[in-house]
Structure formats: C-alpha cells, structure tokens
Coordinates of C-alpha atoms and ligand atoms in Angstrom, one line a residue:
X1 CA -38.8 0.2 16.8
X2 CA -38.9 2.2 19.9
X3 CA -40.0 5.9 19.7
X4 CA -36.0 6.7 21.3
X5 CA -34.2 4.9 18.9
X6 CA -36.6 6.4 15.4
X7 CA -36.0 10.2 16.6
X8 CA -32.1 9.1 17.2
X9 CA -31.9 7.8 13.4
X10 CA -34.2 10.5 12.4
X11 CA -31.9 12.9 13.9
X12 CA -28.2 11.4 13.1
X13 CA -29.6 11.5 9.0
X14 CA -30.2 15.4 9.5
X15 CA -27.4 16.2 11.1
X16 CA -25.0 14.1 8.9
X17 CA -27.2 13.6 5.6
X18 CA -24.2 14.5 3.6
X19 CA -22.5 11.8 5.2
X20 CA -23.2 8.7 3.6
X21 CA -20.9 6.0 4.3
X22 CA -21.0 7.6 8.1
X23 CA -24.6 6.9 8.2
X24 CA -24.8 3.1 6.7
X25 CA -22.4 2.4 9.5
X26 CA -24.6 4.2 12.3
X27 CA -27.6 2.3 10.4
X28 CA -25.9 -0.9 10.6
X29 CA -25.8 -0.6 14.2
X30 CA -29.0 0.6 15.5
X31 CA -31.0 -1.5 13.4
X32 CA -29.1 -4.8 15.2
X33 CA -29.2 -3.0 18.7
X34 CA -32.9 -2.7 19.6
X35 CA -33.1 -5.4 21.4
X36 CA -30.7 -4.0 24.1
X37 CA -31.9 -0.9 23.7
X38 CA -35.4 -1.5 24.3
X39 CA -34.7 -3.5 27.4
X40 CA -33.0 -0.1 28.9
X41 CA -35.4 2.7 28.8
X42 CA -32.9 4.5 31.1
X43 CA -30.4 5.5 28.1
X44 CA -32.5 7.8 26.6
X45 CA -32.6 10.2 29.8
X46 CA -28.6 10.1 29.5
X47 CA -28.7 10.6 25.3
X48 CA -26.5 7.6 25.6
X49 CA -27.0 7.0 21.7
X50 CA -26.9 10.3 20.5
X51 CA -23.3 10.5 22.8
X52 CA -22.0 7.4 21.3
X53 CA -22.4 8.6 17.8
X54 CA -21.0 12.2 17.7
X55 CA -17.0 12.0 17.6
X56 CA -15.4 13.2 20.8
X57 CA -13.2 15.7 18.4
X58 CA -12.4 15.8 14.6
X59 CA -9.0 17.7 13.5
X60 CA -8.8 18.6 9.8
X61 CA -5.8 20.1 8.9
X62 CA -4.0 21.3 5.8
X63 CA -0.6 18.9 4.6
X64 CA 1.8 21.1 2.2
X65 CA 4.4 18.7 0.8
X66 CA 6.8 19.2 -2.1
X67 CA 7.5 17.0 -5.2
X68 CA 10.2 15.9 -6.8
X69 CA 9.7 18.2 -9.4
X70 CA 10.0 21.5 -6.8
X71 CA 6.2 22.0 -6.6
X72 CA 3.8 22.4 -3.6
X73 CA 0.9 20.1 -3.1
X74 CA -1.9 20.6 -0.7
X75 CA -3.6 18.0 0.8
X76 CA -5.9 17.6 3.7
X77 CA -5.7 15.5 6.9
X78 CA -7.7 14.6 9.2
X79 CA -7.9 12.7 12.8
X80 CA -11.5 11.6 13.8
X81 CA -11.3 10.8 17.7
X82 CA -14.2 8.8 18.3
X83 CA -14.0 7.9 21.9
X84 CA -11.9 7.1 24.8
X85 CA -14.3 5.5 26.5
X86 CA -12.2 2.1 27.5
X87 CA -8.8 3.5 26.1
X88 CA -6.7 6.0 24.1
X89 CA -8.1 6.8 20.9
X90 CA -7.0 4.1 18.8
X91 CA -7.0 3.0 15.3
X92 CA -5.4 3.8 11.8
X93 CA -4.5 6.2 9.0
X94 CA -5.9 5.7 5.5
X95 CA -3.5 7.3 2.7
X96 CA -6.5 6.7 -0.5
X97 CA -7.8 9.7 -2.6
X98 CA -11.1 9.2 -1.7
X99 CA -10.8 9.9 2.0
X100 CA -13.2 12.8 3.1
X101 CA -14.5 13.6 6.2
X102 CA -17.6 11.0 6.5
X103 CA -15.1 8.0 5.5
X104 CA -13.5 9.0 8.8
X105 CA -16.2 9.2 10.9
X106 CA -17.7 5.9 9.3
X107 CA -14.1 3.8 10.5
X108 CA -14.0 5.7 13.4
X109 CA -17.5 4.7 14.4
X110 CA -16.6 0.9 13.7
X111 CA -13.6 1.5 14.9
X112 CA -15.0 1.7 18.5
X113 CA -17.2 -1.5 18.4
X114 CA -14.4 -3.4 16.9
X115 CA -12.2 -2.5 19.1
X116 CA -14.8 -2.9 22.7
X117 CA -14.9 -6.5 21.0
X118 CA -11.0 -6.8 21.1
X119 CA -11.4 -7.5 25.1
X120 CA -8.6 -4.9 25.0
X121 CA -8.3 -1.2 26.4
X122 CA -8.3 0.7 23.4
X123 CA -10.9 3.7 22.4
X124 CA -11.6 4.3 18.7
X125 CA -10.6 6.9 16.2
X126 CA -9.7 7.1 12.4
X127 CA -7.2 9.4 10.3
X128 CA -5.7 9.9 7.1
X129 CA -5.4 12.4 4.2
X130 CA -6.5 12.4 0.5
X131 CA -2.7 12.1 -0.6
X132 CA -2.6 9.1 -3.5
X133 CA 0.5 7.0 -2.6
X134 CA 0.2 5.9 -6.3
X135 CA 3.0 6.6 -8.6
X136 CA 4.7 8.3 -6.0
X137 CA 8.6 8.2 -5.3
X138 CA 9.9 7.1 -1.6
X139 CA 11.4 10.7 -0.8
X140 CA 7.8 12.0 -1.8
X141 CA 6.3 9.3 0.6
X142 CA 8.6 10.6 3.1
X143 CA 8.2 14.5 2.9
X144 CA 4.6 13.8 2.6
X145 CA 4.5 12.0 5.9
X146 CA 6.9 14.4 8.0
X147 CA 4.7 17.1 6.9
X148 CA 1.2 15.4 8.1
X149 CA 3.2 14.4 11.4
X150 CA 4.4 18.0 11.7
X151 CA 1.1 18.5 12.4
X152 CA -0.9 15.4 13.8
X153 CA 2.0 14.8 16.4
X154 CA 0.2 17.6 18.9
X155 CA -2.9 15.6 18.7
X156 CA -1.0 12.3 19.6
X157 CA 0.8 10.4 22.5
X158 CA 1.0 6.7 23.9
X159 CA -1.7 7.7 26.5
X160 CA -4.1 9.6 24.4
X161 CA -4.4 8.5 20.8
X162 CA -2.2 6.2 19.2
X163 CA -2.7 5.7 14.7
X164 CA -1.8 3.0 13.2
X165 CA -1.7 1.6 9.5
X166 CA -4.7 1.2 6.9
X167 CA -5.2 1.1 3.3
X168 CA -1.8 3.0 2.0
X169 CA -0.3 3.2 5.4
X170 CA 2.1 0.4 5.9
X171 CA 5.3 -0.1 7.8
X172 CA 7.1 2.6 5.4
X173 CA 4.9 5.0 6.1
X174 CA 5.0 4.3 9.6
X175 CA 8.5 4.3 9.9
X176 CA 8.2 8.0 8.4
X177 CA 5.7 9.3 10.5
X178 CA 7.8 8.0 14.0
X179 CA 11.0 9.3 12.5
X180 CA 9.4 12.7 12.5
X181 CA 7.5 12.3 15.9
X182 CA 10.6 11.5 18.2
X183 CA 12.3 14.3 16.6
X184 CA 9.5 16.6 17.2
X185 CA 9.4 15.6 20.6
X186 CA 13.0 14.4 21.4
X187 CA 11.8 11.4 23.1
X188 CA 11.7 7.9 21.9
X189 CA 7.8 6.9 22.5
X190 CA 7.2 3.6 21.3
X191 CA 3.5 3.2 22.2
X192 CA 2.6 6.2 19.9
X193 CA 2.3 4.4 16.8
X194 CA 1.7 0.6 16.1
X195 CA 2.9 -1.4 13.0
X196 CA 6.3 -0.3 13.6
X197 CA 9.2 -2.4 12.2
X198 CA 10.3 -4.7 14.7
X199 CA 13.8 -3.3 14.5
X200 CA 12.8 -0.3 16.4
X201 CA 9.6 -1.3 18.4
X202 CA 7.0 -2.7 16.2
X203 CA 5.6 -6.5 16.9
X204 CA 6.3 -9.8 15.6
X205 CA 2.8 -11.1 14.0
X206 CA 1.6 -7.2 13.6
X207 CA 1.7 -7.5 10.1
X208 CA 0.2 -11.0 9.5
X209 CA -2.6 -10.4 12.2
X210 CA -5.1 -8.8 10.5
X211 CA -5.6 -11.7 7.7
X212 CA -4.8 -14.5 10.3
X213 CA -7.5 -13.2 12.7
X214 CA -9.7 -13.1 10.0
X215 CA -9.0 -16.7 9.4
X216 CA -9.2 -17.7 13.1
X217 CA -12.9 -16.0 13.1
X218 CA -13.7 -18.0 9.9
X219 CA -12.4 -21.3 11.4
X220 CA -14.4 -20.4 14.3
X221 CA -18.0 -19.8 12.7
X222 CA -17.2 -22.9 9.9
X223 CA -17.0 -24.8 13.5
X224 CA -19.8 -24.1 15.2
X225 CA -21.7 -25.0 11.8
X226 CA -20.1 -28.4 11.4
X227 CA -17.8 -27.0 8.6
X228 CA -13.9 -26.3 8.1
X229 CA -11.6 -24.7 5.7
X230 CA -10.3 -28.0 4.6
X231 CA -10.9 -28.2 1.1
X232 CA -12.6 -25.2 0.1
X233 CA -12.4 -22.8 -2.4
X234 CA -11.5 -19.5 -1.5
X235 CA -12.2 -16.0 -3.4
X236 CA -10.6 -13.0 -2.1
X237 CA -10.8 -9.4 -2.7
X238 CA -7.7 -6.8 -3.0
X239 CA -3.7 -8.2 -3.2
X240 CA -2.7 -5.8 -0.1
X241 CA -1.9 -6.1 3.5
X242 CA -5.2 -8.1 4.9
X243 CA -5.4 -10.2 1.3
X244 CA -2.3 -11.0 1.5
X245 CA -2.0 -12.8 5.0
X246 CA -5.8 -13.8 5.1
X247 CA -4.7 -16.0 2.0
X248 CA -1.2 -17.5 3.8
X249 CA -3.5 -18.9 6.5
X250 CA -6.3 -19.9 4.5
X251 CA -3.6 -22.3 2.5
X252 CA -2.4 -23.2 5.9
X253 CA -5.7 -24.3 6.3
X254 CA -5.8 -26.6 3.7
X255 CA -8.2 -24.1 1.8
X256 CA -7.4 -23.5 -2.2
X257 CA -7.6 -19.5 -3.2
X258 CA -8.5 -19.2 -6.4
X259 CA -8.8 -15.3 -6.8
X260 CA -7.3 -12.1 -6.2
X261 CA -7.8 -8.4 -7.3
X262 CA -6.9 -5.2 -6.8
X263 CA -8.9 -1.4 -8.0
X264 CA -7.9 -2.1 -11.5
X265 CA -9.5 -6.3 -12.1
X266 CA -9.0 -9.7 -10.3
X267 CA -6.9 -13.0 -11.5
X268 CA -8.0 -16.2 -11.4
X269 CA -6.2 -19.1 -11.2
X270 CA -7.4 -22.3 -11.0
X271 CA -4.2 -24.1 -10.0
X272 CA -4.2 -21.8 -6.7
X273 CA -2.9 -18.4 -6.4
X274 CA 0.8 -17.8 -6.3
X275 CA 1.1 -16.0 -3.0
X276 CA 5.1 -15.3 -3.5
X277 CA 4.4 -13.7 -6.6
X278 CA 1.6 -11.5 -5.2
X279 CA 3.9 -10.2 -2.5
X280 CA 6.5 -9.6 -4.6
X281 CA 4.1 -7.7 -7.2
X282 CA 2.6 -5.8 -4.4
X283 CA 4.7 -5.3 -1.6
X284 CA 8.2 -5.2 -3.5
X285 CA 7.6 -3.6 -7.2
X286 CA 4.5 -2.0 -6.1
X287 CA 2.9 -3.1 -9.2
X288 CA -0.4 -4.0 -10.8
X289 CA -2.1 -7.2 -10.4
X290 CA -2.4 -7.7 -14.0
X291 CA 1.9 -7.9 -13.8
X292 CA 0.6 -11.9 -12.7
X293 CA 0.0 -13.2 -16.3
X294 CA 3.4 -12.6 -17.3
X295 CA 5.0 -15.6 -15.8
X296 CA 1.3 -17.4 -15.5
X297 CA 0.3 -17.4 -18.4
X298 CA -2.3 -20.1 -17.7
X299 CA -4.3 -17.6 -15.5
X300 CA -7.0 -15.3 -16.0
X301 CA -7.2 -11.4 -15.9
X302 CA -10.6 -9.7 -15.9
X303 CA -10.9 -6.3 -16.0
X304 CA -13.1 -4.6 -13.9
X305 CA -15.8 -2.2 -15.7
X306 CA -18.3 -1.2 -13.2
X307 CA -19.1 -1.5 -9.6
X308 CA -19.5 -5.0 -9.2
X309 CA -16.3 -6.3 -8.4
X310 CA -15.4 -9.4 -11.1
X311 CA -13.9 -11.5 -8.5
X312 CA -17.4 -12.2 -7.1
X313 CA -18.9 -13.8 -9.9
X314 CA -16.0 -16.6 -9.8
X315 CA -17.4 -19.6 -8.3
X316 CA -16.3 -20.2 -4.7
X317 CA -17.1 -21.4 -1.5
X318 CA -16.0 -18.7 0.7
X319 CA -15.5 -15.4 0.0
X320 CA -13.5 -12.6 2.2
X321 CA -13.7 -8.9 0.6
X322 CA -10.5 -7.2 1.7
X323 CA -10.2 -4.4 -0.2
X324 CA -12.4 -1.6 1.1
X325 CA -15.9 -0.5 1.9
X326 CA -19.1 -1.3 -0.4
X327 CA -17.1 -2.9 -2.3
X328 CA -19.6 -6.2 -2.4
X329 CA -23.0 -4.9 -3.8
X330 CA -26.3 -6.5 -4.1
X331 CA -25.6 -7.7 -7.3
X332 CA -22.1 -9.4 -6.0
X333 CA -24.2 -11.1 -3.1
X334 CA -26.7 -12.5 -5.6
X335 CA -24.1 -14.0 -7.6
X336 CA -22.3 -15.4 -4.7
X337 CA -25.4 -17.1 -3.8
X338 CA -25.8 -18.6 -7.4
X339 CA -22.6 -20.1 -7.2
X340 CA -23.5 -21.8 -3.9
X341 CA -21.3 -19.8 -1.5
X342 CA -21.6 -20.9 2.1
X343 CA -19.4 -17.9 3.9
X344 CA -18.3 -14.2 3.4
X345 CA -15.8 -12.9 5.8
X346 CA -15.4 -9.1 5.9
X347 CA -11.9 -8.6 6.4
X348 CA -12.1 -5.1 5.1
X349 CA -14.2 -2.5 6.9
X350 CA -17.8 -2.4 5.9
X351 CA -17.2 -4.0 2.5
X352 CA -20.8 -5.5 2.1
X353 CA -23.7 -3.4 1.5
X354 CA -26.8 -3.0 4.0
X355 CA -28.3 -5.1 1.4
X356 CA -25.9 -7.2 0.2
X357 CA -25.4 -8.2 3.7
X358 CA -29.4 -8.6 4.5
X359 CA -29.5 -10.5 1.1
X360 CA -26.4 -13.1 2.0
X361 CA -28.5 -13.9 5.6
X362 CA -31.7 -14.3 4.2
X363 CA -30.3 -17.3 2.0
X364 CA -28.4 -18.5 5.1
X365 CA -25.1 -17.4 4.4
X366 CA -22.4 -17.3 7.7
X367 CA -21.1 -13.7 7.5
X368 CA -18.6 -12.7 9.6
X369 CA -18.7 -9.3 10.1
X370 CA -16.2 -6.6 9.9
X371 CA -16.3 -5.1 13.8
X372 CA -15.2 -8.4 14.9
X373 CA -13.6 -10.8 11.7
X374 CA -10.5 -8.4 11.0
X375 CA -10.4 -7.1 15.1
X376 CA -7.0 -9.3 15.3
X377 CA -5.2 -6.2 13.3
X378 CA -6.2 -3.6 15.8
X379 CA -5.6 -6.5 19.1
X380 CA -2.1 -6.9 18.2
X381 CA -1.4 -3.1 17.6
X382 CA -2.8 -2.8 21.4
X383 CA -0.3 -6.2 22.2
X384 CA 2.8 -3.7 20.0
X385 CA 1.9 -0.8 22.7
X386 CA 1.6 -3.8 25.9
X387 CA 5.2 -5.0 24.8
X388 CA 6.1 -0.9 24.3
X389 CA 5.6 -0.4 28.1
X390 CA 7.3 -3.5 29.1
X391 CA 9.9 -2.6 27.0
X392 CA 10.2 -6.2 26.0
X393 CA 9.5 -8.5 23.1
X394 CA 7.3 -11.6 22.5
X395 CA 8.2 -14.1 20.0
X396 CA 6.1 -15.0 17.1
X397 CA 4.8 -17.9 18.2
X398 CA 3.5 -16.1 21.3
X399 CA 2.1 -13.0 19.5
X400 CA -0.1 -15.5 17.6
X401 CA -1.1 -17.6 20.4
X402 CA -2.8 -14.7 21.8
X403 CA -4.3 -13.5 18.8
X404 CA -5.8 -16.6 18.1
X405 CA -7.3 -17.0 21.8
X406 CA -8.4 -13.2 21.1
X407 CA -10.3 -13.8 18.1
X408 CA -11.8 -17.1 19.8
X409 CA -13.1 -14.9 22.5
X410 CA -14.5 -12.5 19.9
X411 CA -16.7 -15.4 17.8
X412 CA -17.5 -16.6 21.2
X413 CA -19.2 -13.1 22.1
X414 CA -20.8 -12.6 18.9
X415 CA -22.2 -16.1 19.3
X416 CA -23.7 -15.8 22.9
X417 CA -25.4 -11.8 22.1
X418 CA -26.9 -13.7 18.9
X419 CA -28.6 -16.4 20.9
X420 CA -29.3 -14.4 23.9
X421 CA -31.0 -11.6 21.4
X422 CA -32.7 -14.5 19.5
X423 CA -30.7 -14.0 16.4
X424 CA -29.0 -17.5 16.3
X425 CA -26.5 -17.6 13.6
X426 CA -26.6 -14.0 12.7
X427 CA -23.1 -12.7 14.1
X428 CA -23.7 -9.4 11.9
X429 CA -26.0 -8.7 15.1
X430 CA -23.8 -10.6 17.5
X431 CA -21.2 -8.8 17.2
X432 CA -22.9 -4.9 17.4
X433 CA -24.9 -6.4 20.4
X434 CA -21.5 -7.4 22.6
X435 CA -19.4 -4.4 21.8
X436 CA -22.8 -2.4 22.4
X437 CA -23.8 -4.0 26.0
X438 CA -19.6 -2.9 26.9
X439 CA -19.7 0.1 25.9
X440 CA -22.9 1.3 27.5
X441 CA -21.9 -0.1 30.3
X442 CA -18.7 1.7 30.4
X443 CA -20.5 5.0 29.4
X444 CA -23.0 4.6 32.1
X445 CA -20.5 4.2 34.7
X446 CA -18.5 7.2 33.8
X447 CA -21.5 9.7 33.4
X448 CA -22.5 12.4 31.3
X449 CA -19.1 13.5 29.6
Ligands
NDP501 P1 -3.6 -2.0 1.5 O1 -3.4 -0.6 1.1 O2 -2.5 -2.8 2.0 O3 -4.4 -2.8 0.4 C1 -5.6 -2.3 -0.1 C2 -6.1 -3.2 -1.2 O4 -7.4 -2.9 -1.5 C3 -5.3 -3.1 -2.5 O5 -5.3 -4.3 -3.2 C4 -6.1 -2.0 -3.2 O6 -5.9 -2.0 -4.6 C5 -7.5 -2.4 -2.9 N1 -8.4 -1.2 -2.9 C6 -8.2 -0.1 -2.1 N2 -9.1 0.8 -2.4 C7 -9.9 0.2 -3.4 C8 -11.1 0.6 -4.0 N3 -11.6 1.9 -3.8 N4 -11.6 -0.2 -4.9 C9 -11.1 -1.4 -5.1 N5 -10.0 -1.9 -4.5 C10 -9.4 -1.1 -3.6 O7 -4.7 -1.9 2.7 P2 -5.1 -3.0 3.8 O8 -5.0 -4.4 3.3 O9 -4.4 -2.6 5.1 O10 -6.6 -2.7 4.1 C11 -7.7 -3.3 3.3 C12 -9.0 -3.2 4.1 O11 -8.9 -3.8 5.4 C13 -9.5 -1.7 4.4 O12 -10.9 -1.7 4.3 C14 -9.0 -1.5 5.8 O13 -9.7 -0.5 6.4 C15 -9.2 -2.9 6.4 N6 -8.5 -3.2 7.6 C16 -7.1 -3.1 7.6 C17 -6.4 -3.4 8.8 C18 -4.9 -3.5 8.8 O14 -4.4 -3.9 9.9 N7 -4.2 -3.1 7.8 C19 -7.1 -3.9 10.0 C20 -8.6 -4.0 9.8 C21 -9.2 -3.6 8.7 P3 -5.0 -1.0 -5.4 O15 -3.6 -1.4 -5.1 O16 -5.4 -1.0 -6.8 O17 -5.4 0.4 -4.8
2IT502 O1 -9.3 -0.8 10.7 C1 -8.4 -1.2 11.5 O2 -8.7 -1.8 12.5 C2 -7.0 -0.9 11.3 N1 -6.7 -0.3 10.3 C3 -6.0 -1.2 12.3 C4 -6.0 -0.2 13.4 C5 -4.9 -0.3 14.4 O3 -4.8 0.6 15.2 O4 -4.1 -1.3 14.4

C-alpha cells in the first residue's frame, strides 16, 4: 500500500475511532482503490482523499414532539451533507433507534459512490433521527415529522439537498414532511423530496425501484457468468420496502423465494413465499412477520437469538440481505457457502461484513455490492426530481425502462474498472473503482474547495 494512502487510513481511524460503521465503509473503499490511487501521485498534493472523506457539513439538531398521551419526547436529528460534488446533496432519512452520528456519516459516505455510479447528477448525503416508528400511532408519526421538518426544511431545497425515504421513512412519512415544508415556505417545491405519492408529485416505479434495480444488477452479473434467475432459489432478508419488490421481480424472473425476515426471525416456506400476504402484514397492519403462520400453517418461523441472522442458514442459491447494515456476518457467509450459494446481492447498505464479504469472494461467490446493486432506488428519486422540473409525468412502463438501462450501465461500469484493475469478477472493487475515477475527476476539475 502506498505511504499516502496508510497515513490517510491511519489518520481517518484517529479522527473517527469512535465511529465504527463510518470507518468499515471508508475501509471498504480504500482498500479496493489503490490501484487508481497509486497510478495518480498528484492527489496527495490536493488531500483529494482526506477531502472526499470528511462531510461537507453535518446538522444535528434537537426534535421535540408530543404523544398521544400529552407528553414531550426529545429526539435527535441529523443531516450529514456529504458532498455536492456532481449534484445537490442527495439521499435519504432513516427513522430506526439506532441511528447515531457514525451511521450517518457511514450512508452518507456510500451514499456518494452509489450515487457517482447512478450516471446521474446527484451529490450524497444521509439523515434521519433516533425516533422508533414502532408502535406508534399515525398522528404521532405526523407531529413527529412536522417537528423534524420544522427544522431540517432551512437546510433543504430542490437545488441544494433533496432527502428521500430509508428504513422507517416511506411515502407516509414523506407525505408528512412535504406537508410541513410547502407550508413553511408557501411554495409548492416538488423536487425537494423524492418518494412522494404520485398524487402530488412523486414517481411511478419510485417505490418498486429499489428491489427491481437490484434484480436488474443480479440478472446482469448471473449473465455475464453464464447463469440466470430461472429456477433458482431465492433467500432474502427483511419484509420491508427493498424485500418486498426485490422478491416481486425475482418471481417475475422465474426465481422461487423461499425466505423472509424481519428484526424479530425469518419464515420459510417451501411452497414459495406469499408476497400478498407480506405486503399486507407489513405495509397495511404494520405487523410482525411471525403474523404469516396464521393462515400458513405449513410454514416455518424461526426466531432469531443472536447475531447471525437465521435466514442465512436456509439453503439457497441466491441470497439478497435487505434489511440493514452487518447484518450478514462471517458466520452467515460460511454457512451460505456450505449450502452451495452461488450469489449475494446487497440490496441493503453495507449489509455484509469486511469479512463476510472477503470470505464469500475467496470461495468464488458473485457479490453484487451495495454502492451499485440497490443504486436504482436513489436513480429514480433523481428521475421523480427530472419529471419535478418538467412538471410532467412518465408512465410506468417508461420509469422502468430507464431504470433498467440505468442499472445495465452500472454492472457494465463495475465490470470494465474490475478487468481494467485486474480484479475480474470482483464487482465489490468494480464498483468503488468507477464511482472513484468520477469523482476525482470531478473534484480535480473544481479545485481545492
Ligand atoms: P424498511 O423500513 O421498509 O424495511 C426495513 C426492513 O429491515 C424491515 O423488515 C426491518 O424489520 C428490517 N430491519 C431494520 N433494521 C433491522 C435490524 N437492525 N436488524 C434486523 N432487521 C432490521 O426499509 P427499506 O426496505 O427502505 O431499507 C432496507 C435497507 O435498504 C436499508 O439498509 C436501506 O438503507 C437500504 N436502501 C433502501 C433504499 C430505499 O429506496 N428504500 C435504497 C437503497 C438502499 P423490522 O420491521 O422488524 O424493523
Ligand atoms: O440508500 C439509499 O440510496 C436510499 N435510501 C434512497 C435515497 C434516495 O434519495 O432516493
């Protein structure tokens, strides 16, 4: 490793070393980059790592909402704006209890990347708040968002940073937070926000994308290694937004899913899952995956205990964690690889381990890696702010036309950096390689800022 890049890594861990998840994500990246690096010895002169890796701006902020039973709660917010190098800041709000300040800067960070490997003008940036959207009622949903808008909106605007949905954030939430941000401002600005309802602005195919781009990538890579999804079995992680529609297309594929989960366990079904009934547990009743057994009987419910997630020890030819981050360990890659597994697909963001990930290439396992397999989410918010400024709508059909030639153009990309960097087959590289090459480039041409 070159002397520029150890003192960078050396210096991001002592700056950030009670950032963890930050750090595996800047880890992930400069380990993949040398190559480029190395071949530039100009970008240390113009710190052009050290700039890429500290946030433009982070906002924290306090949210005071009120319950239903009259009290105050406190959370805290936060908007990470990464960089604006080829864009607005863009990129979307977690609602989870476990959001802290080095979960933002890690999707920020990745946020970037992904989003330089979109083709699209979009900068990166991540928010959210450590509100749990559990258990709560809609009216507590709603004063909790007008509240965090009452504040966010004066960091905000079509042409400077422009949130979207993530895990907790969907289009209610959404709907909330633009209620409350045309009436601050008295003006109807569509582009602020994506994963609007289509009613008042949002796009056709916003809420599918994520989980279809993740199958167009899949498609993609099973291609250019003489392989399909026709006939395969399919395990997949969480029973929300990117699950959800990663598992419609994946039938549409001809593929069988066999498993699902959410925090609590995972159900297997051997017959293939019931999709209706997953949306309609999740997205309606807002329920618990378990709720699945009641009217299929036949299936199986295991509980999760520890760590390792129980829906990677079912057998299966592909599997695509889309839950949330470390959320396939070592041990989960190991037993993947027992059971024969030929592809992981990261739909959520960063959900394999440094070393589950190292351990699934070593034993020649296609993995198709977060930055550029679930892209198509954050491609189609930047189509919802295109079809904002036209003021005009695209059909379905079109909206996924483009995604799918988008997410084509992203496999192609991470396949040409891997072979040019000689790391044939290893996208994980590919991918940080492309969206790295761009967005030097860009930061080169626009000097030291
Ligand atoms: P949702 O809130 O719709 O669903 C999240 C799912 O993951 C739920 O099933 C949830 O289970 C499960 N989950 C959340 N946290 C944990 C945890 N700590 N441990 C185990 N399971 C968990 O979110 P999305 O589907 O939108 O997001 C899923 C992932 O995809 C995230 O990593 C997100 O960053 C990423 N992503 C999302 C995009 C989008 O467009 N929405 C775009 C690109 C990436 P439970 O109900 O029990 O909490
Ligand atoms: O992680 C992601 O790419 C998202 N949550 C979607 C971001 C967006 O702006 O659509």
């Amino acid at each position: 490793m070159s002397l520029y890049l150890e003192n960078v890594i050396e210096a991001t861990n002592r700056k950030n070393s009670n950032e963890p998840e930050f750090l595996q994500a800047v880890e992930e990246v400069l380990a993949t980059i040398k190559p480029v690096v190395d071949a530039h010895p100009e970008y240390e002169k113009i710190a052009l790592l050290e700039r890429m890796i500290e946030p433009e701006r982070i906002v924290s902020f306090r949210v005071p909402w009120v319950n239903d039973e009259g009290k105050v709660v406190v959370n805290r917010g936060y908007r990470v704006q990464f960089s604006s190098l080829i864009g607005p800041y863009k990129g979307g709000l977690r609602f989870h209890p476990s959001v802290n300040q080095s979960i933002m800067k890690f999707l920020g960070f990745e946020q970037i990347f992904k989003n330089a490997l979109t083709g699209l003008p979009i900068g990166g940036a991540k928010g959210g708040s450590d509100f749990d959207p559990k258990g709560k009622s809609d009216n507590e949903i709603m004063r909790f968002c007008q509240s965090f808008m009452t504040e966010l909106y004066r960091h905000i605007g079509q042409d400077v940073d422009v949130p979207a949905g993530d895990i907790g954030v969907g289009s209610r939430e959404i709907g909330y937070l633009f209620g409350q941000y045309k009436r601050i401002k008295n003006a109807y600005e569509g582009g602020v926000l994506t994963g609007k309802d289509v009613c008042y602005g949002g796009s056709l195919a916003r809420t599918e994308a994520t989980g279809y781009g993740l199958i167009f990538f899949m498609r993609e890579m099973l291609k250019a290694h003489g392989n399909s999804l026709e006939g395969k079995t399919v395990t997949i992680s969480g029973s929300g937004n990117v699950a959800i529609y990663a598992c419609q297309k994946a039938f549409a594929y001809g593929a069988k899913v066999v498993a699902m989960s959410d925090s609590n366990g995972c159900v297997y079904d051997e017959n293939g899952i019931d999709l209706e009934l997953i949306k309609q547990i999740k997205e309606v009743e807002r329920g618990r995956i378990s709720e699945y057994l009641k009217t299929h009987p036949h299936a199986q419910y295991i509980e999760r205990t520890d760590e390792d997630s129980p829906v990677w020890k079912i057998k299966t030819d592909i599997a695509l964690p889309c839950a949330t981050q470390n959320e396939l360990t070592l041990n989960s890659a190991k037993a993947l690889v027992e059971n024969g597994v030929i592809a992981v697909g990261e739909g959520a963001n960063m959900p394999c381990t440094i070393e589950a990930t190292n351990y699934l290439l070593e034993h020649g396992v296609l993995v198709a890696p977060a930055k550029a397999a679930n892209a198509g989410g954050v491609a189609t918010s930047a189509i919802e702010m295109s079809q904002n400024s036209m003021r005009f709508y695209y059909t379905f059909e079109e909206v996924e036309e483009k995604l799918d030639r988008i997410m084509v153009n992203i496999f192609n990309a991470c396949k040409e950096a891997s072979d040019t960097y000689g790391c044939c087959g290893n996208y994980v590289a590919g991918a940080n390689i492309a969206a790295f090459r761009k967005l030097a480039k860009a930061m080169k041409a626009q000097g030291v800022v």
